[in-house]
Tab-separated table of C-alpha atoms in Angstrom:
chain	number	residue	atom	x	y	z
A	1245	UNK	CA	-19.958	-30.309	0.628
A	1246	UNK	CA	-18.064	-32.470	-1.891
A	1247	UNK	CA	-20.274	-35.498	-1.378
A	1248	UNK	CA	-23.419	-33.437	-1.935
A	1249	UNK	CA	-22.066	-32.083	-5.227
A	1250	UNK	CA	-21.391	-35.618	-6.431
A	1251	UNK	CA	-20.350	-36.049	-10.108
A	1252	UNK	CA	-20.417	-32.283	-10.730
A	1253	UNK	CA	-17.490	-31.818	-8.349
A	1254	UNK	CA	-15.392	-34.334	-10.304
A	1255	UNK	CA	-15.955	-32.175	-13.380
A	1256	UNK	CA	-15.054	-28.755	-11.977
A	1257	UNK	CA	-12.342	-29.596	-9.431
A	1258	UNK	CA	-9.502	-29.908	-12.018
A	1259	UNK	CA	-10.531	-26.599	-13.595
A	1260	UNK	CA	-10.672	-25.038	-10.117
A	1261	UNK	CA	-7.098	-26.173	-9.439
A	1262	UNK	CA	-5.953	-24.854	-12.831
A	1263	UNK	CA	-7.290	-21.399	-11.925
A	1264	UNK	CA	-5.635	-21.465	-8.505
A	1265	UNK	CA	-2.351	-22.611	-10.055
A	1266	UNK	CA	-2.294	-19.642	-12.438
A	1267	UNK	CA	-2.991	-17.293	-9.529
A	1268	UNK	CA	-0.241	-18.928	-7.456
A	1269	UNK	CA	2.360	-18.604	-10.209
A	1270	UNK	CA	1.503	-14.972	-10.872
A	1271	UNK	CA	1.715	-14.089	-7.187
A	1272	UNK	CA	4.990	-16.000	-6.699
A	1273	UNK	CA	6.584	-14.328	-9.736
A	1274	UNK	CA	5.661	-10.868	-8.446
A	1275	UNK	CA	6.059	-11.135	-4.679
A	1276	UNK	CA	8.391	-14.005	-3.698
A	1277	UNK	CA	12.095	-13.074	-4.146
A	1278	UNK	CA	13.060	-16.733	-4.523
A	1279	UNK	CA	10.506	-17.530	-7.224
A	1280	UNK	CA	10.882	-14.190	-8.967
A	1281	UNK	CA	14.503	-15.118	-9.727
A	1282	UNK	CA	13.743	-18.758	-10.468
A	1283	UNK	CA	10.817	-18.078	-12.801
A	1284	UNK	CA	12.816	-15.488	-14.735
A	1285	UNK	CA	15.469	-18.111	-15.494
A	1286	UNK	CA	13.297	-21.183	-16.076
A	1287	UNK	CA	12.507	-22.805	-19.404
A	1288	UNK	CA	8.872	-21.648	-19.440
A	1289	UNK	CA	7.247	-18.414	-18.296
A	1290	UNK	CA	4.744	-18.422	-15.459
A	1291	UNK	CA	2.099	-17.090	-17.860
A	1292	UNK	CA	2.546	-20.103	-20.172
A	1293	UNK	CA	1.634	-22.596	-17.421
A	1294	UNK	CA	-2.138	-22.804	-17.760
A	1295	UNK	CA	-2.924	-26.207	-16.309
A	1296	UNK	CA	-1.669	-28.541	-13.609
A	1297	UNK	CA	-0.468	-30.885	-16.347
A	1298	UNK	CA	1.863	-28.097	-17.569
A	1299	UNK	CA	3.911	-28.010	-14.355
A	1300	UNK	CA	6.772	-30.258	-15.620
A	1301	UNK	CA	7.438	-27.655	-18.325
A	1302	UNK	CA	8.843	-25.331	-15.651
A	1303	UNK	CA	11.923	-27.542	-15.597
A	1304	UNK	CA	12.870	-26.890	-11.957
A	1305	UNK	CA	12.201	-28.238	-8.486
A	1306	UNK	CA	12.270	-26.465	-5.145
A	1307	UNK	CA	14.698	-28.348	-2.919
A	1308	UNK	CA	14.433	-28.688	0.878
A	1309	UNK	CA	17.916	-27.130	1.071
A	1310	UNK	CA	16.528	-23.979	-0.593
A	1311	UNK	CA	13.921	-23.619	2.125
A	1312	UNK	CA	16.373	-24.498	4.873
A	1313	UNK	CA	18.921	-21.928	3.662
A	1314	UNK	CA	16.767	-18.780	3.704
A	1315	UNK	CA	13.016	-19.243	4.237
A	1316	UNK	CA	12.417	-15.469	4.254
A	1317	UNK	CA	13.276	-15.393	0.531
A	1318	UNK	CA	10.093	-17.407	-0.074
A	1319	UNK	CA	7.835	-14.845	1.594
A	1320	UNK	CA	5.238	-13.341	-0.733
A	1321	UNK	CA	3.765	-10.980	1.885
A	1322	UNK	CA	5.279	-8.387	4.245
A	1323	UNK	CA	6.710	-10.060	7.384
A	1324	UNK	CA	4.189	-8.286	9.615
A	1325	UNK	CA	1.386	-10.286	7.954
A	1326	UNK	CA	2.864	-13.622	9.094
A	1327	UNK	CA	0.501	-14.915	11.774
A	1328	UNK	CA	1.836	-18.464	12.281
A	1329	UNK	CA	5.218	-20.161	11.922
A	1330	UNK	CA	5.447	-23.939	11.685
A	1331	UNK	CA	8.849	-25.539	12.240
A	1332	UNK	CA	10.063	-29.026	11.351
A	1333	UNK	CA	11.673	-31.219	13.982
A	1334	UNK	CA	14.992	-31.002	12.141
A	1335	UNK	CA	15.592	-34.774	12.309
A	1336	UNK	CA	17.272	-34.784	8.865
A	1337	UNK	CA	19.159	-31.481	9.170
A	1338	UNK	CA	18.594	-27.831	10.057
A	1339	UNK	CA	14.902	-27.173	10.863
A	1340	UNK	CA	12.775	-25.652	8.102
A	1341	UNK	CA	10.209	-22.918	8.697
A	1342	UNK	CA	6.849	-22.457	7.003
A	1343	UNK	CA	5.003	-19.143	7.331
A	1344	UNK	CA	1.238	-18.664	7.187
A	1345	UNK	CA	-0.970	-15.590	7.156
A	1346	UNK	CA	-4.149	-15.497	9.233
A	1347	UNK	CA	-6.086	-16.379	6.052
A	1348	UNK	CA	-3.741	-19.315	5.339
A	1349	UNK	CA	-4.299	-20.623	8.878
A	1350	UNK	CA	-8.082	-20.214	8.648
A	1351	UNK	CA	-8.188	-21.999	5.291
A	1352	UNK	CA	-6.019	-24.804	6.666
A	1353	UNK	CA	-8.133	-25.354	9.777
A	1354	UNK	CA	-11.325	-25.223	7.698
A	1355	UNK	CA	-9.879	-27.897	5.423
A	1356	UNK	CA	-8.898	-30.134	8.354
A	1357	UNK	CA	-12.369	-29.677	9.841
A	1358	UNK	CA	-13.998	-30.655	6.550
A	1359	UNK	CA	-11.723	-33.683	6.197
A	1360	UNK	CA	-12.550	-34.897	9.700
A	1361	UNK	CA	-16.248	-34.343	9.091
A	1362	UNK	CA	-16.077	-36.382	5.892
A	1363	UNK	CA	-14.218	-39.082	7.859
A	1364	UNK	CA	-17.296	-39.555	10.045
A	1365	UNK	CA	-16.417	-37.512	13.148
A	1366	UNK	CA	-19.505	-35.846	14.652
A	1367	UNK	CA	-20.407	-33.635	17.621
A	1368	UNK	CA	-21.117	-36.811	19.594
A	1369	UNK	CA	-17.411	-37.706	19.487
A	1370	UNK	CA	-14.619	-36.737	21.888
A	1371	UNK	CA	-11.219	-36.542	20.174
A	1372	UNK	CA	-8.197	-37.601	22.250
A	1373	UNK	CA	-5.130	-35.852	20.735
A	1374	UNK	CA	-1.887	-37.743	21.374
A	1375	UNK	CA	0.529	-35.595	19.362
A	1376	UNK	CA	3.373	-33.790	21.110
A	1377	UNK	CA	2.520	-30.447	22.717
A	1378	UNK	CA	6.020	-29.648	23.999
A	1379	UNK	CA	7.414	-27.702	21.012
A	1380	UNK	CA	6.317	-24.085	20.497
A	1381	UNK	CA	6.294	-24.196	16.685
A	1382	UNK	CA	5.044	-27.803	16.371
A	1383	UNK	CA	1.382	-26.920	15.873
A	1384	UNK	CA	-0.330	-30.227	15.072
A	1385	UNK	CA	-2.162	-30.151	18.391
A	1386	UNK	CA	-3.373	-26.526	18.099
A	1387	UNK	CA	-4.299	-27.094	14.455
A	1388	UNK	CA	-6.489	-30.072	15.349
A	1389	UNK	CA	-7.989	-28.265	18.345
A	1390	UNK	CA	-8.977	-25.267	16.193
A	1391	UNK	CA	-10.464	-27.492	13.492
A	1392	UNK	CA	-12.552	-29.502	15.959
A	1393	UNK	CA	-13.638	-26.364	17.776
A	1394	UNK	CA	-15.122	-25.132	14.499
A	1395	UNK	CA	-17.021	-28.389	14.219
A	1396	UNK	CA	-18.213	-28.184	17.818
A	1397	UNK	CA	-16.371	-31.428	18.639
A	1398	UNK	CA	-14.761	-31.590	22.121
A	1399	UNK	CA	-11.099	-32.541	22.411
A	1400	UNK	CA	-8.754	-33.891	25.081
A	1401	UNK	CA	-5.273	-32.313	24.728
A	1402	UNK	CA	-3.476	-35.307	26.218
A	1403	UNK	CA	-0.206	-35.171	24.276
A	1404	UNK	CA	2.316	-38.014	24.435
A	1405	UNK	CA	4.115	-37.251	27.712
A	1406	UNK	CA	1.516	-38.429	30.237
A	1407	UNK	CA	1.928	-41.799	31.980
A	1408	UNK	CA	-0.071	-44.489	30.189
A	1409	UNK	CA	-2.204	-45.050	33.281
A	1410	UNK	CA	-3.215	-41.377	33.141
A	1411	UNK	CA	-4.074	-41.671	29.434
A	1412	UNK	CA	-6.410	-44.576	30.193
A	1413	UNK	CA	-7.990	-42.649	33.065
A	1414	UNK	CA	-8.583	-39.652	30.791
A	1415	UNK	CA	-10.182	-41.829	28.111
A	1416	UNK	CA	-12.589	-43.221	30.670
A	1417	UNK	CA	-13.416	-39.937	32.409
A	1418	UNK	CA	-13.810	-37.900	29.215
A	1419	UNK	CA	-15.524	-40.697	27.212
A	1420	UNK	CA	-13.029	-40.400	24.361
A	1421	UNK	CA	-14.182	-41.967	21.076
A	1422	UNK	CA	-11.398	-40.933	18.633
A	1423	UNK	CA	-7.612	-41.257	19.037
A	1424	UNK	CA	-5.133	-39.245	16.953
A	1425	UNK	CA	-1.361	-39.772	17.194
A	1426	UNK	CA	1.783	-41.348	15.776
A	1427	UNK	CA	1.927	-45.107	15.117
A	1428	UNK	CA	4.881	-45.600	17.478
A	1429	UNK	CA	3.112	-43.926	20.383
A	1430	UNK	CA	-0.157	-45.737	19.709
A	1431	UNK	CA	1.779	-48.998	19.659
A	1432	UNK	CA	3.263	-48.248	23.072
A	1433	UNK	CA	-0.117	-47.081	24.358
A	1434	UNK	CA	-1.806	-50.267	23.148
A	1435	UNK	CA	0.731	-52.558	24.797
A	1436	UNK	CA	1.019	-50.739	28.123
A	1437	UNK	CA	-2.645	-49.738	28.475
A	1438	UNK	CA	-3.628	-53.391	28.766
A	1439	UNK	CA	-1.977	-53.400	32.199
A	1440	UNK	CA	-4.734	-51.038	33.366
A	1441	UNK	CA	-7.532	-52.158	31.038
A	1442	UNK	CA	-7.136	-55.709	29.666
A	1443	UNK	CA	-10.085	-55.217	27.298
A	1444	UNK	CA	-9.290	-52.030	25.353
A	1445	UNK	CA	-12.552	-52.386	23.432
A	1446	UNK	CA	-14.408	-51.471	26.610
A	1447	UNK	CA	-12.997	-47.921	26.401
A	1448	UNK	CA	-15.316	-47.157	23.480
A	1449	UNK	CA	-12.778	-45.887	20.927
A	1450	UNK	CA	-14.429	-46.107	17.494
A	1451	UNK	CA	-11.894	-44.392	15.182
A	1452	UNK	CA	-8.122	-43.893	15.149
A	1453	UNK	CA	-6.150	-41.533	12.865
A	1454	UNK	CA	-2.411	-42.165	12.529
A	1455	UNK	CA	0.168	-39.823	11.016
A	1456	UNK	CA	3.833	-38.735	10.799
A	1457	UNK	CA	5.297	-42.259	10.429
A	1458	UNK	CA	4.996	-45.194	8.031
A	1459	UNK	CA	3.108	-48.271	9.225
A	1460	UNK	CA	1.864	-51.563	7.811
A	1461	UNK	CA	-1.474	-53.187	7.105
A	1462	UNK	CA	-0.547	-55.755	9.754
A	1463	UNK	CA	-0.336	-52.917	12.251
A	1464	UNK	CA	-3.769	-51.685	11.168
A	1465	UNK	CA	-5.228	-55.127	11.859
A	1466	UNK	CA	-3.421	-55.274	15.198
A	1467	UNK	CA	-4.913	-51.943	16.343
A	1468	UNK	CA	-8.376	-52.679	14.996
A	1469	UNK	CA	-8.440	-56.031	16.763
A	1470	UNK	CA	-7.239	-54.645	20.108
A	1471	UNK	CA	-9.401	-51.507	20.198
A	1472	UNK	CA	-12.372	-52.535	18.063
A	1473	UNK	CA	-11.917	-49.269	16.115
A	1474	UNK	CA	-11.504	-48.324	12.471
A	1475	UNK	CA	-7.913	-47.182	11.787
A	1476	UNK	CA	-7.065	-44.571	9.159
A	1477	UNK	CA	-3.814	-43.280	7.696
A	1478	UNK	CA	-3.079	-39.589	7.143
A	1479	UNK	CA	-0.281	-37.706	5.415
A	1480	UNK	CA	1.204	-34.288	5.855
A	1481	UNK	CA	4.405	-32.367	6.358
A	1482	UNK	CA	5.293	-28.961	7.721
A	1483	UNK	CA	6.103	-27.482	4.320
A	1484	UNK	CA	2.662	-28.258	2.890
A	1485	UNK	CA	0.887	-26.978	6.004
A	1486	UNK	CA	0.676	-30.380	7.776
A	1487	UNK	CA	-2.624	-31.440	6.143
A	1488	UNK	CA	-1.814	-33.326	2.952
A	1489	UNK	CA	-4.304	-36.170	2.800
A	1490	UNK	CA	-6.280	-38.777	4.685
A	1491	UNK	CA	-7.929	-42.141	4.127
A	1492	UNK	CA	-11.668	-42.611	3.780
A	1493	UNK	CA	-13.762	-45.639	4.774
A	1494	UNK	CA	-12.697	-47.885	1.839
A	1495	UNK	CA	-9.076	-47.430	3.068
A	1496	UNK	CA	-7.833	-47.488	-0.513
A	1497	UNK	CA	-5.440	-44.570	-0.845
A	1498	UNK	CA	-5.361	-41.113	0.708
A	1499	UNK	CA	-7.521	-38.246	-0.554
A	1500	UNK	CA	-5.324	-35.180	-1.017
A	1501	UNK	CA	-6.145	-31.562	-0.245
A	1502	UNK	CA	-7.717	-29.612	-3.126
A	1503	UNK	CA	-5.180	-26.858	-2.315
A	1504	UNK	CA	-2.238	-29.144	-3.086
A	1505	UNK	CA	-1.089	-30.499	-6.450
A	1506	UNK	CA	0.992	-33.676	-6.313
A	1507	UNK	CA	3.338	-35.105	-8.922
A	1508	UNK	CA	5.352	-38.318	-8.719
A	1509	UNK	CA	8.874	-38.268	-10.182
A	1510	UNK	CA	11.830	-40.577	-10.492
A	1511	UNK	CA	13.988	-39.416	-7.554
A	1512	UNK	CA	17.215	-39.776	-9.567
A	1513	UNK	CA	16.302	-38.334	-12.968
A	1514	UNK	CA	13.380	-36.060	-12.048
A	1515	UNK	CA	11.316	-37.673	-14.814
A	1516	UNK	CA	7.544	-37.475	-14.338
A	1517	UNK	CA	5.914	-40.841	-13.588
A	1518	UNK	CA	2.520	-42.138	-14.641
A	1519	UNK	CA	-0.285	-42.856	-12.142
A	1520	UNK	CA	0.417	-46.117	-10.355
A	1521	UNK	CA	4.208	-45.770	-10.646
A	1522	UNK	CA	5.993	-45.357	-7.339
A	1523	UNK	CA	8.347	-42.414	-6.979
A	1524	UNK	CA	9.102	-39.261	-5.009
A	1525	UNK	CA	6.179	-36.963	-4.351
A	1526	UNK	CA	6.500	-33.341	-5.487
A	1527	UNK	CA	3.960	-30.820	-4.185
A	1528	UNK	CA	2.776	-27.395	-5.318
A	1529	UNK	CA	0.703	-25.336	-2.886
A	1530	UNK	CA	-2.368	-23.480	-4.135
A	1531	UNK	CA	-3.875	-20.329	-2.626
A	1532	UNK	CA	-1.052	-20.041	-0.064
A	1533	UNK	CA	-0.543	-16.324	0.612
A	1534	UNK	CA	2.524	-16.133	2.832
A	1535	UNK	CA	4.766	-18.814	1.400
A	1536	UNK	CA	3.835	-20.495	-1.883
A	1537	UNK	CA	5.860	-23.564	-2.827
A	1538	UNK	CA	6.230	-24.664	-6.440
A	1539	UNK	CA	7.255	-28.228	-7.268
A	1540	UNK	CA	8.702	-28.853	-3.812
A	1541	UNK	CA	10.485	-32.197	-3.420
A	1542	UNK	CA	9.038	-33.898	-0.349
A	1543	UNK	CA	11.431	-36.862	-0.260
A	1544	UNK	CA	8.422	-39.139	0.403
A	1545	UNK	CA	7.968	-42.245	-1.741
A	1546	UNK	CA	4.451	-43.043	-2.984
A	1547	UNK	CA	2.388	-43.224	-6.178
A	1548	UNK	CA	-0.398	-41.140	-7.642
A	1549	UNK	CA	-3.470	-43.339	-7.960
A	1550	UNK	CA	-5.355	-43.487	-11.277
A	1551	UNK	CA	-8.079	-40.865	-11.558
A	1552	UNK	CA	-11.365	-42.657	-10.941
A	1553	UNK	CA	-14.277	-41.965	-8.571
A	1554	UNK	CA	-13.835	-43.270	-5.044
A	1555	UNK	CA	-16.803	-45.172	-3.533
A	1556	UNK	CA	-16.836	-42.673	-0.653
A	1557	UNK	CA	-17.854	-39.859	-3.022
A	1558	UNK	CA	-14.946	-37.494	-2.240
A	1559	UNK	CA	-13.683	-36.260	-5.630
A	1560	UNK	CA	-10.140	-35.139	-4.796
A	1561	UNK	CA	-7.061	-36.899	-6.191
A	1562	UNK	CA	-5.620	-39.817	-4.241
A	1563	UNK	CA	-2.123	-41.054	-3.502
A	1564	UNK	CA	-0.952	-44.399	-2.210
A	1565	UNK	CA	0.220	-44.758	1.353
A	1566	UNK	CA	3.765	-43.479	1.958
A	1567	UNK	CA	6.396	-46.201	1.609
A	1568	UNK	CA	9.368	-44.291	3.052
A	1569	UNK	CA	11.747	-41.443	2.281
A	1570	UNK	CA	14.113	-41.239	-0.674
A	1571	UNK	CA	16.890	-39.749	1.507
A	1572	UNK	CA	16.683	-42.661	3.956
A	1573	UNK	CA	17.040	-45.466	1.422
A	1574	UNK	CA	20.202	-47.541	1.833
A	1575	UNK	CA	21.695	-50.203	-0.412
A	1576	UNK	CA	22.666	-53.478	1.280
A	1577	UNK	CA	24.096	-56.838	0.294
A	1578	UNK	CA	23.893	-57.523	-3.435
A	1579	UNK	CA	22.119	-54.261	-4.220
A	1580	UNK	CA	18.908	-54.619	-2.242
A	1581	UNK	CA	17.234	-51.289	-1.476
A	1582	UNK	CA	16.108	-50.910	2.125
A	1583	UNK	CA	13.982	-48.256	3.751
A	1584	UNK	CA	14.188	-48.185	7.566
A	1585	UNK	CA	10.408	-47.848	7.470
A	1586	UNK	CA	10.251	-51.395	6.019
A	1587	UNK	CA	11.683	-52.702	9.274
A	1588	UNK	CA	9.512	-50.374	11.320
A	1589	UNK	CA	6.417	-51.643	9.551
A	1590	UNK	CA	7.332	-55.224	10.425
A	1591	UNK	CA	8.181	-54.451	14.052
A	1592	UNK	CA	5.043	-52.404	14.657
A	1593	UNK	CA	3.090	-55.539	13.823
A	1594	UNK	CA	4.733	-57.419	16.721
A	1595	UNK	CA	2.950	-56.684	20.005
A	1596	UNK	CA	5.960	-57.772	22.092
A	1597	UNK	CA	8.210	-54.944	20.842
A	1598	UNK	CA	7.791	-51.450	22.280
A	1599	UNK	CA	10.898	-49.799	20.766
A	1600	UNK	CA	13.879	-50.510	18.518
A	1601	UNK	CA	17.208	-49.210	17.211
A	1602	UNK	CA	18.717	-50.080	13.822
A	1603	UNK	CA	22.459	-49.867	13.032
A	1604	UNK	CA	23.966	-50.474	9.574
A	1605	UNK	CA	27.681	-51.204	9.321
A	1606	UNK	CA	30.431	-53.281	7.678
A	1607	UNK	CA	32.246	-56.503	8.581
A	1608	UNK	CA	34.977	-56.872	6.013
A	1609	UNK	CA	33.251	-56.820	2.621
A	1610	UNK	CA	29.890	-57.763	4.099
A	1611	UNK	CA	27.114	-55.373	5.096
A	1612	UNK	CA	25.787	-55.831	8.612
A	1613	UNK	CA	22.381	-54.987	9.997
A	1614	UNK	CA	22.105	-54.858	13.804
A	1615	UNK	CA	18.688	-54.596	15.386
A	1616	UNK	CA	18.270	-53.773	19.072
A	1617	UNK	CA	14.769	-54.075	20.492
A	1618	UNK	CA	12.980	-53.012	23.652
A	1619	UNK	CA	10.659	-55.630	25.112
A	1620	UNK	CA	9.465	-57.123	28.375
A	1621	UNK	CA	8.401	-60.394	26.716
A	1622	UNK	CA	10.761	-63.397	26.304
A	1623	UNK	CA	11.673	-63.817	22.607
A	1624	UNK	CA	10.634	-67.487	22.534
A	1625	UNK	CA	7.018	-66.388	23.054
A	1626	UNK	CA	6.902	-64.052	20.032
A	1627	UNK	CA	4.824	-64.687	16.950
A	1628	UNK	CA	5.979	-63.099	13.709
A	1629	UNK	CA	3.261	-61.014	12.015
A	1630	UNK	CA	1.893	-61.514	8.566
A	1631	UNK	CA	3.110	-58.434	6.717
A	1632	UNK	CA	4.393	-57.327	3.341
A	1633	UNK	CA	7.819	-56.156	4.522
A	1634	UNK	CA	10.547	-58.458	3.202
A	1635	UNK	CA	14.207	-57.708	3.974
A	1636	UNK	CA	17.118	-59.557	2.434
A	1637	UNK	CA	20.741	-58.677	3.217
């Protein structure tokens, strides 16, 4: 759809988002107990926010702790209209819940289907889904299944609990052409699958979509070389409805959903940053019925990319790839900032390593960084990857 509209879509998409933003603010002020109170007390009225560029004038952010404390206060519809509940894993605290109406879910799956279609997936493909299926409210698998069903694309609901030998057997028997999963699991799959199929290219995988964890360009090259497939990044979180953005063929930034507005702020001061400046992403949901979120702090570090047409023809805004999380940054040595994802990016580029554990401590006045790795390969046979991660302690 967007590609066919071409330059016209670039012209009307910002105005479209402005209209949806006004509708979102009006609905939140009337129907959401949390935002009704917040908007009454803020420095600008909901009616005075006419454009996306006006959002900083609200003067407030929605914090993850707000959502964690009482998610029902965010509801803008009667509870009986909630059709789906998505729950975070709770790795950084108490799990957070996001509620969707049937219309929210349909809009979300339609958007994922469109994004996958624009990424080159066709009815001739078979999508092998490697995300976890064990958790009731962790709906990445069902979301992808529904989206591909609407496209008429068959899926293999493999999950990440099967033995690697069984995964390889399924790829062969079902003629899988697309893999979707986390970087850490795909790393393990790549290393261990070669025991059963030394030439992974022979399996016929042509595209891979990675999400949920940070990873490096060195890791992209590693996967593309081993599988002979194009590898794409994607971004999402439970609070925004999982589908936040995905890479296109140029692999130069992630196209964001037209139903999400992103800002980048200084994580300490809350000051708005210009395109190209790296900071914490803040998201506002548009057209969300059950649970609108206004200026929600994601904790993810990235930059808004300058507004210019992408060669792929998709007109939506783009963000850089996620660097890490603001709440996971630690200060080591003489003041060096370290994101654990920096180390993960480096390690995921080393085929010999299948898992790791990182411990930060003190030895007198010195900071210590202890790295434990899981490997079956003697260390003297390793080759360090060429990657951008540089750690000094």
